[in-house]
Short mmCIF file of C-alpha atoms in Angstrom, two decimals:
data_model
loop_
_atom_site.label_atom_id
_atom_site.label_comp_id
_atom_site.label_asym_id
_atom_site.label_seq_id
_atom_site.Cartn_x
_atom_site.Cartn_y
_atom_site.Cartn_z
CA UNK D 1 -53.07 -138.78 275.63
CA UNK D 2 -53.21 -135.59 277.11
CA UNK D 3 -55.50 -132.59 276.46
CA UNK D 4 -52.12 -130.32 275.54
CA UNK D 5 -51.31 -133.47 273.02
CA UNK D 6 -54.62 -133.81 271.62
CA UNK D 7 -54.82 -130.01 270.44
CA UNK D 8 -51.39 -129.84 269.37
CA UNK D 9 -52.45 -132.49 267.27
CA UNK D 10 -55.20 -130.73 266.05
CA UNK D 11 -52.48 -127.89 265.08
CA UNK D 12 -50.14 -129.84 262.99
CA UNK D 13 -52.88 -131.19 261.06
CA UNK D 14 -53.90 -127.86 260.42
CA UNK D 15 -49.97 -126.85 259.70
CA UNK D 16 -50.12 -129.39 256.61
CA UNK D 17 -52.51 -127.55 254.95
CA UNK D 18 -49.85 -125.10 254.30
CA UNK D 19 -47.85 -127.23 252.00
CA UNK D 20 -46.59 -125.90 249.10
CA UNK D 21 -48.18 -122.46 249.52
CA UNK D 22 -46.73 -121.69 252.61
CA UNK D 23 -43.24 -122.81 252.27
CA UNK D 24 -40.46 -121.37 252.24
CA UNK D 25 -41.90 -120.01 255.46
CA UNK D 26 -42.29 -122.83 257.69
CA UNK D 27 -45.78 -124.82 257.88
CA UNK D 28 -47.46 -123.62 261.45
CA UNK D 29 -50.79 -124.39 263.00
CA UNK D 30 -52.71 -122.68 265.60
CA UNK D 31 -55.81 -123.72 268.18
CA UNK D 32 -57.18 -121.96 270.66
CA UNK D 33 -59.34 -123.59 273.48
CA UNK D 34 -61.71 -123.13 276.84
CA UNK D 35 -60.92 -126.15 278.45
CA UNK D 36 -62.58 -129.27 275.79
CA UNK D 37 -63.56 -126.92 273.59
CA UNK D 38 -62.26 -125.42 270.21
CA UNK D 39 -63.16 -121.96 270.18
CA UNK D 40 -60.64 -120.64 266.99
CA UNK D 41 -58.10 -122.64 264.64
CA UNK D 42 -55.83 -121.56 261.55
CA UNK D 43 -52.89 -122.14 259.55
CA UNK D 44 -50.45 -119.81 257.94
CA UNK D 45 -51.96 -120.71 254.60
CA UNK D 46 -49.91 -118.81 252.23
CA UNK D 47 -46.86 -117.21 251.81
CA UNK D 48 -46.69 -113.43 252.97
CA UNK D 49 -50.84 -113.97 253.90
CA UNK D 50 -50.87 -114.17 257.98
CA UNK D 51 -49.90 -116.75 260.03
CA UNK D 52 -52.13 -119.18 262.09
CA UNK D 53 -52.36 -117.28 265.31
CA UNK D 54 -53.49 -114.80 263.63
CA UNK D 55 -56.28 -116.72 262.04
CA UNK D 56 -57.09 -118.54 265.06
CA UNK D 57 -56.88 -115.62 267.91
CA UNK D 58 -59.49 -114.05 264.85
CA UNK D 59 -61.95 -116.96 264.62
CA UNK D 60 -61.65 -117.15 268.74
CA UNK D 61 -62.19 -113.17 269.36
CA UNK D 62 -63.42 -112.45 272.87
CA UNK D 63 -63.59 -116.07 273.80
CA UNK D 64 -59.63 -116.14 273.54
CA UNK D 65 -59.82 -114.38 277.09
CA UNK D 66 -58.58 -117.12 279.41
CA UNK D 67 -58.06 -119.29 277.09
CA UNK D 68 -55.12 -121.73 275.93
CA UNK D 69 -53.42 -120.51 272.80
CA UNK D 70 -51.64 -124.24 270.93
CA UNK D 71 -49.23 -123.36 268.24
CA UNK D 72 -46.81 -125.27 266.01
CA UNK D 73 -43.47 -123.16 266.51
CA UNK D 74 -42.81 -120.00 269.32
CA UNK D 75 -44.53 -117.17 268.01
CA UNK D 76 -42.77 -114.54 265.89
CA UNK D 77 -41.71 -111.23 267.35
CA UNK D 78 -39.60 -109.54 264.61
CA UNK D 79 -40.11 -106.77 262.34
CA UNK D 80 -38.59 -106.35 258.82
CA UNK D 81 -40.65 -109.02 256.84
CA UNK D 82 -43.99 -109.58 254.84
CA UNK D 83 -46.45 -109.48 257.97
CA UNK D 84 -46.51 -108.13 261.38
CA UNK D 85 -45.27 -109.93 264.42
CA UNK D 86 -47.79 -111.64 266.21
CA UNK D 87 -46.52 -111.77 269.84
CA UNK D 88 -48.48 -108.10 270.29
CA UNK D 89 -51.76 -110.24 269.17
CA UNK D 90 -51.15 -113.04 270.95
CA UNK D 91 -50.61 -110.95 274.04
CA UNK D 92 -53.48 -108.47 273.35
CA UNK D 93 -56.09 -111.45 273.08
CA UNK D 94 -55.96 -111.97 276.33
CA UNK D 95 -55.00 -115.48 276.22
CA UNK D 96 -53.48 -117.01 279.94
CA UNK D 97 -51.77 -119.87 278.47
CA UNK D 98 -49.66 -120.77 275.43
CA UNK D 99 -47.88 -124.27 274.51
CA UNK D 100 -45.73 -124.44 271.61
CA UNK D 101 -44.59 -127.10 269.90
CA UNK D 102 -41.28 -126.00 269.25
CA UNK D 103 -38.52 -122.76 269.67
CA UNK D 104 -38.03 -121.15 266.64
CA UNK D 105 -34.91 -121.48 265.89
CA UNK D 106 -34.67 -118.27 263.68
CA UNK D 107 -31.88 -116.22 265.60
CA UNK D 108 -34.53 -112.67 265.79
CA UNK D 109 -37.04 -114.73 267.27
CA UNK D 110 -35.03 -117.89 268.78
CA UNK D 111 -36.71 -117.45 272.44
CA UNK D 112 -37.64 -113.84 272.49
CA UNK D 113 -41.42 -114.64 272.49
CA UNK D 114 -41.71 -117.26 275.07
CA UNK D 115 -39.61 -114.83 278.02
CA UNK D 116 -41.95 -111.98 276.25
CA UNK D 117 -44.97 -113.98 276.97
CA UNK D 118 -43.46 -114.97 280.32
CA UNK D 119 -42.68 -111.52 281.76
CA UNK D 120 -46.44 -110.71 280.65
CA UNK D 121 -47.68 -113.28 283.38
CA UNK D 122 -48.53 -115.84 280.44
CA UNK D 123 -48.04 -119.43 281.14
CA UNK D 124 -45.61 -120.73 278.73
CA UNK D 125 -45.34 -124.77 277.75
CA UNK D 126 -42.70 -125.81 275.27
CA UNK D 127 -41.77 -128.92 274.02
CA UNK D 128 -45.37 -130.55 273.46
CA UNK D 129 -44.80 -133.19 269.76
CA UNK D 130 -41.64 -131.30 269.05
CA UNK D 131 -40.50 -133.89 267.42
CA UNK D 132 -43.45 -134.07 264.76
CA UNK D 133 -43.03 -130.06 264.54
CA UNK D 134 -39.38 -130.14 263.76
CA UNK D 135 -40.20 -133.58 261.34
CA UNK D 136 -42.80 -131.40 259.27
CA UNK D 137 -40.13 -128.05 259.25
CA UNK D 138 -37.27 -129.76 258.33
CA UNK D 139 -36.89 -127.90 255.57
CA UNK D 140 -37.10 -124.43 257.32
CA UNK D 141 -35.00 -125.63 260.29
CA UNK D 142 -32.32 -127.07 257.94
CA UNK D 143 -31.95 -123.91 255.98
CA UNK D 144 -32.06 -121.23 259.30
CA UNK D 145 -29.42 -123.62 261.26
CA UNK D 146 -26.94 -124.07 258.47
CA UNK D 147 -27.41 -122.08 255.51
CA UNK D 148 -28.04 -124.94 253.43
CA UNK D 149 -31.09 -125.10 251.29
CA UNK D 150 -33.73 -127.65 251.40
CA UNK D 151 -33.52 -129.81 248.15
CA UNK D 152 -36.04 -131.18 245.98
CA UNK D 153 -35.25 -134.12 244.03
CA UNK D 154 -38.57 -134.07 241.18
CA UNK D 155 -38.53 -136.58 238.40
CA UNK D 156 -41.53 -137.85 236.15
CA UNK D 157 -40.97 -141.34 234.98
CA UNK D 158 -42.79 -144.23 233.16
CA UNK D 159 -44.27 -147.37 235.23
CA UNK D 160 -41.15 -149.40 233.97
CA UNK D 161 -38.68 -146.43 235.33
CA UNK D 162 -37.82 -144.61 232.05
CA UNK D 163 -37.80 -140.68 232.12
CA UNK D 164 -37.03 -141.19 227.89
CA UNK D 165 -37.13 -143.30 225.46
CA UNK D 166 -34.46 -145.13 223.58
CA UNK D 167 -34.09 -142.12 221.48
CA UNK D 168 -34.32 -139.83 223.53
CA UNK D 169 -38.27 -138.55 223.37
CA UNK D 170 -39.36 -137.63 226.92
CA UNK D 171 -42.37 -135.44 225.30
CA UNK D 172 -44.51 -135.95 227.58
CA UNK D 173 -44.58 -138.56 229.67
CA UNK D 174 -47.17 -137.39 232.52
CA UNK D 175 -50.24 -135.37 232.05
CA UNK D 176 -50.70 -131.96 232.15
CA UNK D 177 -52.29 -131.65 235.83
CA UNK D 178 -48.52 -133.33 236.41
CA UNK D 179 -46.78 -130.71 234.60
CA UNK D 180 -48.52 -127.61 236.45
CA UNK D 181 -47.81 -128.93 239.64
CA UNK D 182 -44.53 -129.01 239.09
CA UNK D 183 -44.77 -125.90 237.71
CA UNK D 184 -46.26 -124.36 240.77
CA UNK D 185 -43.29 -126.07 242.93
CA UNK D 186 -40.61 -124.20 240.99
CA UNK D 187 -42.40 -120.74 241.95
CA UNK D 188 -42.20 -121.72 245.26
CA UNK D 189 -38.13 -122.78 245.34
CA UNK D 190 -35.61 -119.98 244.97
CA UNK D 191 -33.74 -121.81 242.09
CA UNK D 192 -34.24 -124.91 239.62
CA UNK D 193 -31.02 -126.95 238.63
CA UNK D 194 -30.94 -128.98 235.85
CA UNK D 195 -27.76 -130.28 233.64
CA UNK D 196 -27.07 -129.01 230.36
CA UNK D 197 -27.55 -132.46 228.52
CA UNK D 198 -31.33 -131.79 229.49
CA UNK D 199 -31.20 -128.11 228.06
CA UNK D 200 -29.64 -129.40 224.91
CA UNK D 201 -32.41 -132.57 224.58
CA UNK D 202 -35.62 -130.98 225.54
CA UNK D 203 -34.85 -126.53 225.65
CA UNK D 204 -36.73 -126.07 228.86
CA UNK D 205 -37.86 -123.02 229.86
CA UNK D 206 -38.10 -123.79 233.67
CA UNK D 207 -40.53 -121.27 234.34
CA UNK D 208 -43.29 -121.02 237.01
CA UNK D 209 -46.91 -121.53 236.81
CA UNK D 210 -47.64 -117.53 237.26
CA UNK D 211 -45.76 -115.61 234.85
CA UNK D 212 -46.53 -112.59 236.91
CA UNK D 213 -45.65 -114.03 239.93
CA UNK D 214 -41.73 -114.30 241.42
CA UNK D 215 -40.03 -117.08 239.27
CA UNK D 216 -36.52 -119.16 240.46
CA UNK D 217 -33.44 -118.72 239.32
CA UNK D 218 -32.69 -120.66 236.50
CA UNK D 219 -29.29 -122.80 236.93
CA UNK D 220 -27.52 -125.12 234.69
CA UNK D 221 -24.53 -127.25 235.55
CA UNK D 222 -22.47 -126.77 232.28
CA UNK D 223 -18.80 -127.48 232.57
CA UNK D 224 -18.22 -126.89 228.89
CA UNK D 225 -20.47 -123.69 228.31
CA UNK D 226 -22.22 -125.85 225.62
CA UNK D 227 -25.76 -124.06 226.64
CA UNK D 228 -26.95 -122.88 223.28
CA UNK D 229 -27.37 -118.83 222.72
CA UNK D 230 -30.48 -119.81 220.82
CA UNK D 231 -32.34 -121.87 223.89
CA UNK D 232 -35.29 -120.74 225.58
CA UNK D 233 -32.98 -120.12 228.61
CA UNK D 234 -30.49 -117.84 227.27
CA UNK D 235 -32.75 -115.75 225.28
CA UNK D 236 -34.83 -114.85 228.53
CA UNK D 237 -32.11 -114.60 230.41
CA UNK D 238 -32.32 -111.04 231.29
CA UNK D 239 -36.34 -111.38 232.07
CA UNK D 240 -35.60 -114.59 234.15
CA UNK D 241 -31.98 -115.09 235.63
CA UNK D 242 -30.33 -117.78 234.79
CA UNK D 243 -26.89 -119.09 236.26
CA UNK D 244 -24.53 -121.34 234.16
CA UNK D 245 -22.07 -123.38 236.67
CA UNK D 246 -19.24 -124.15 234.46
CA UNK D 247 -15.34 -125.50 235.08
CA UNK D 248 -12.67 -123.23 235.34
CA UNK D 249 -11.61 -124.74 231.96
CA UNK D 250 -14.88 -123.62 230.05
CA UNK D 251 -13.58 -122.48 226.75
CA UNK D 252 -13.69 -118.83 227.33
CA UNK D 253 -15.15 -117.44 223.97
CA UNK D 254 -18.17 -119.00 224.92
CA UNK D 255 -18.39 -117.71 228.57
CA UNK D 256 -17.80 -114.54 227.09
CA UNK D 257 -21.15 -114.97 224.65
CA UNK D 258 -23.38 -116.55 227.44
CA UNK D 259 -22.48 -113.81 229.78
CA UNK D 260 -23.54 -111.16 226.77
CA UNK D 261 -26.70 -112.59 226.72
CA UNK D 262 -27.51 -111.95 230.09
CA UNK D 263 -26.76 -115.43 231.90
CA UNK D 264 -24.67 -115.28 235.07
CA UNK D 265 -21.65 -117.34 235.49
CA UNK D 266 -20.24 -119.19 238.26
CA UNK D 267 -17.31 -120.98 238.32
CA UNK D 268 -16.22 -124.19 240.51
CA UNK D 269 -13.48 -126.47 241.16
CA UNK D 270 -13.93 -129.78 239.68
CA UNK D 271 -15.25 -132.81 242.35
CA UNK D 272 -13.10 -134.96 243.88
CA UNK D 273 -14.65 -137.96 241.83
CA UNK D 274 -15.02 -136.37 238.16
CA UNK D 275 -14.34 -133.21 235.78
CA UNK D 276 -17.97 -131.61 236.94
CA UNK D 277 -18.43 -129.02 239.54
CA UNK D 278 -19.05 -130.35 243.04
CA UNK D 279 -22.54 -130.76 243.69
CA UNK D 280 -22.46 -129.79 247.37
CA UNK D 281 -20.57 -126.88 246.79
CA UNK D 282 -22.79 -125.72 244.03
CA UNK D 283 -26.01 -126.11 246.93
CA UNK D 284 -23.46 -123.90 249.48
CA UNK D 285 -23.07 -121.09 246.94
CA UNK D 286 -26.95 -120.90 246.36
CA UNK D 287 -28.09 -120.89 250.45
CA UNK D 288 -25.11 -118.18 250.67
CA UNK D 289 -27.35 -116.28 248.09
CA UNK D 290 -30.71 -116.39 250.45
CA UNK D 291 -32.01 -119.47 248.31
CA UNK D 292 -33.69 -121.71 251.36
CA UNK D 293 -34.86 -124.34 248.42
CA UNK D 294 -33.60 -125.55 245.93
CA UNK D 295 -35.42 -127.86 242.86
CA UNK D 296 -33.79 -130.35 240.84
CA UNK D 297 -35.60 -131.38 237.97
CA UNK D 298 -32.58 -133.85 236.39
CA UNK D 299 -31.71 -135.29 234.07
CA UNK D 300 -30.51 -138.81 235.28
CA UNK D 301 -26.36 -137.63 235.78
CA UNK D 302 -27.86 -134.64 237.75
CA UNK D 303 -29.78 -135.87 239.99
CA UNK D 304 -27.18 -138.97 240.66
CA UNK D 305 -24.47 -136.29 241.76
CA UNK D 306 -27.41 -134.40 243.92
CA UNK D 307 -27.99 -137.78 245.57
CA UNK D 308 -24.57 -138.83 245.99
CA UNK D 309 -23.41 -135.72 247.40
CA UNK D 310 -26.33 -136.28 250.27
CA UNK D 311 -27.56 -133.34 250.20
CA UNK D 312 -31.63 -134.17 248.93
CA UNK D 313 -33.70 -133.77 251.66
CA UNK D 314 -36.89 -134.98 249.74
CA UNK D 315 -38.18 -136.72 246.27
CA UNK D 316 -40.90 -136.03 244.32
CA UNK D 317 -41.36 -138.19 241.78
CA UNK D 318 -44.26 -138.71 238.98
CA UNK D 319 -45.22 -142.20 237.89
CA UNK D 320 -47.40 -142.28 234.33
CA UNK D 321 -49.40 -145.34 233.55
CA UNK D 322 -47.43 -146.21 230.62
CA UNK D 323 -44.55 -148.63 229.95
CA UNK D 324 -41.51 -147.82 227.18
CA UNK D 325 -38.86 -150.65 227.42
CA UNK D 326 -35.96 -150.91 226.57
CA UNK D 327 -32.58 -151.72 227.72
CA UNK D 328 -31.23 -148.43 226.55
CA UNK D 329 -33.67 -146.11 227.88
CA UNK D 330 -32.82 -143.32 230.52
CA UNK D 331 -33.46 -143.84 234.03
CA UNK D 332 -34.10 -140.96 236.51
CA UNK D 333 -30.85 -141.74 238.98
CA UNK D 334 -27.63 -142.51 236.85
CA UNK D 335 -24.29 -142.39 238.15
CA UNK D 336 -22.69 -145.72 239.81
CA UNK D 337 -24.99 -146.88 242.11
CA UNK D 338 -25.72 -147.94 245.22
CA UNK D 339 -23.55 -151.35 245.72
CA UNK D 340 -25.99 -153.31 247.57
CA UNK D 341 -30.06 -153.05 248.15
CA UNK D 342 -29.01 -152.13 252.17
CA UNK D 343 -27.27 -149.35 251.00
CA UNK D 344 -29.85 -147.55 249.03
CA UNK D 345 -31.46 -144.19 249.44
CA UNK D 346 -34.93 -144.98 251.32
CA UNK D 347 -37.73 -142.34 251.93
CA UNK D 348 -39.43 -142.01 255.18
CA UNK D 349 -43.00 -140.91 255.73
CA UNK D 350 -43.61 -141.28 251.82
CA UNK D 351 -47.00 -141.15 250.41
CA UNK D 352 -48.77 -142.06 247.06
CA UNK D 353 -51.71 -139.44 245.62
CA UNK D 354 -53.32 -139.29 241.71
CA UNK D 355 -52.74 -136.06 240.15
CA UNK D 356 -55.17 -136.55 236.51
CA UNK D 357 -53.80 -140.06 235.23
CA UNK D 358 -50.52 -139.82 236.94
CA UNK D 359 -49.50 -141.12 240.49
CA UNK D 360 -47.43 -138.61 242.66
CA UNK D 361 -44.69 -140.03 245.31
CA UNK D 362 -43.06 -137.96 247.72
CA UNK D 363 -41.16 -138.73 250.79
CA UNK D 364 -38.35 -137.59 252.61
CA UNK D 365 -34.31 -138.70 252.78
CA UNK D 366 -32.33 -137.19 254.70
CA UNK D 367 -31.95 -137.16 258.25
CA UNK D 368 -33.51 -134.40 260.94
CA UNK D 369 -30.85 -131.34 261.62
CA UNK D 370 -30.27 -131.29 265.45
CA UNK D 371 -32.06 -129.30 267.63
CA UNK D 372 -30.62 -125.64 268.06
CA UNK D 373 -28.57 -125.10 270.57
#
């Protein structure tokens, strides 16, 4: 392994500790080194906080003079967001050398820093584990190449695969370290989707961790416009917004009453395989709003057309210690099916941790985007 591979190493690893409180901005890691050694690191650890060069060209100071500058993704260079660019920084550190990882493919930045850092007489290297660096943005790269949101499959379920009992009682089946987590990942998506059988079983409120802090928009897929005016949803509906997806069929009396209340309405064309809105179409219509992620919390019909549209890019799913039975008991995925064990959804780079009593799986489905062209 090279020295260039070895620190861009080093800078993905530091990248990951961005998860979850970075994102939707994309996960980047920064080192900066004097030949062997590591003289500054950072990560953009939060979003709208600053991002990893600027952390790292901090830490290095005046030892960043002559140095090698390693980052994750081509440094930014455009103006109109939360921070500065750092491609002034980066050049006034006085570093001779920069290797990135990847282009960003973000059309205001999409190759304007390297030929900026060229015509300053800075040695430019691109390419080094770009294809760990696009792996870990895929979510980013996804929503800046094609407008469609990254989503989020999230389900908690018992050991035996239940998500409710017989009767319907899913109150609660993980702990609540599970339940703020999850929590915390709606605040970071732009929108939560769940169906309206879940709305009418368990009134969710699909809020956020931080009540003070920016909270998703609220959708439910309700062909019928059976969402109740007296659920948690509708009454906070002009605090929080919430979007009802209905068929153009929805009896209109109660579109009328919903829309009263506050909720926005949205209506689709049936799918091709049933009377409920297409669920691709329905994840178009939310990236055309700015949403880069999406969150679907279920229930089991839900998340069986998000997965059989193809459009999750990742699952998150919560396994309690417990075990309900029964023959009659919900499970997560619904819908028909895969056929055949070969022709089932599999995760790649999935990974177990313990969150309180609970276990926490997450992994990833569906398959890189290209590179920009």
């Amino acid at each position: 392994m090279d020295r260039d591979e070895l620190f861009m190493d080093r800078a993905l690893a530091l990248a990951r500790r961005g998860e979850d409180a970075a994102e939707p901005n994309p996960l980047v890691g920064a080192v900066v080194a004097r030949g062997d050694e590591v003289v500054g690191e950072g990560c953009h650890e939060r979003f709208g906080h600053a991002h990893a060069e600027v952390h790292a060209l901090r830490a290095a100071g005046e030892r960043a003079r002559g140095a090698t500058l390693y980052v994750t993704l081509e440094p930014c260079v455009h103006l109109g967001k939360k921070t500065p660019p750092c491609l002034p920084l980066v050049l006034a550190s006085g570093v001779t050398r920069v290797v990135a990882a990847m282009a960003d493919p973000y059309p205001a930045v999409k190759g304007r820093g390297f030929e900026a850092l060229r015509a300053a007489g800075v040695e430019v290297r691109v390419g080094v584990r770009e294809a760990e660096a696009r792996r870990l943005n895929a979510p980013f790269v996804q929503y800046v190449t094609t407008r469609m949101p990254w989503v989020v499959a999230k389900w908690a379920m018992t050991l035996d695969g239940k998500i409710a009992s017989r009767t319907g009682d899913s109150k609660w089946i993980t702990s609540d370290e599970s339940r703020r987590l999850a929590r915390r990942w709606r605040q970071q998506c732009g929108a939560v989707v769940v169906g309206v059988e879940t709305v009418l079983r368990d009134d969710p409120e699909l809020r956020g961790e931080d009540p003070a802090g920016r909270q998703p928009l609220r959708v439910v897929l309700d062909s019928s416009a059976r969402t109740p005016l007296a659920s948690r949803l509708v009454r906070s509906a002009r605090e929080v917004p919430v979007l009802i997806v209905h068929a153009q069929a929805a009896p209109p009396d109660r579109l009328r009453a919903l829309e009263v209340s506050g909720c926005r309405l949205l209506a689709l064309a049936p799918s091709s395989v049933g009377p409920r809105p297409d669920f691709r179409e329905v994840i178009r219509v939310l990236g055309a709003e700015g949403l880069p992620r999406v969150f679907v919390e279920g229930g089991g019909r839900v998340l069986a057309s998000a997965f059989e549209s193809r459009v999750v890019g990742e699952a998150r799913v919560f396994v309690a210690p417990r075990i309900l039975g029964g023959a009659d008991a919900s499970t997560p995925v619904a819908g028909s099916g895969a056929p055949r064990i070969s022709e089932a959804f599999r995760l790649e780079d999935a990974r177990f941790e313990s969150i309180g009593p609970d276990w926490l799986l997450r992994g990833r489905l569906c398959t890189l985007p290209p590179s920009p062209a």
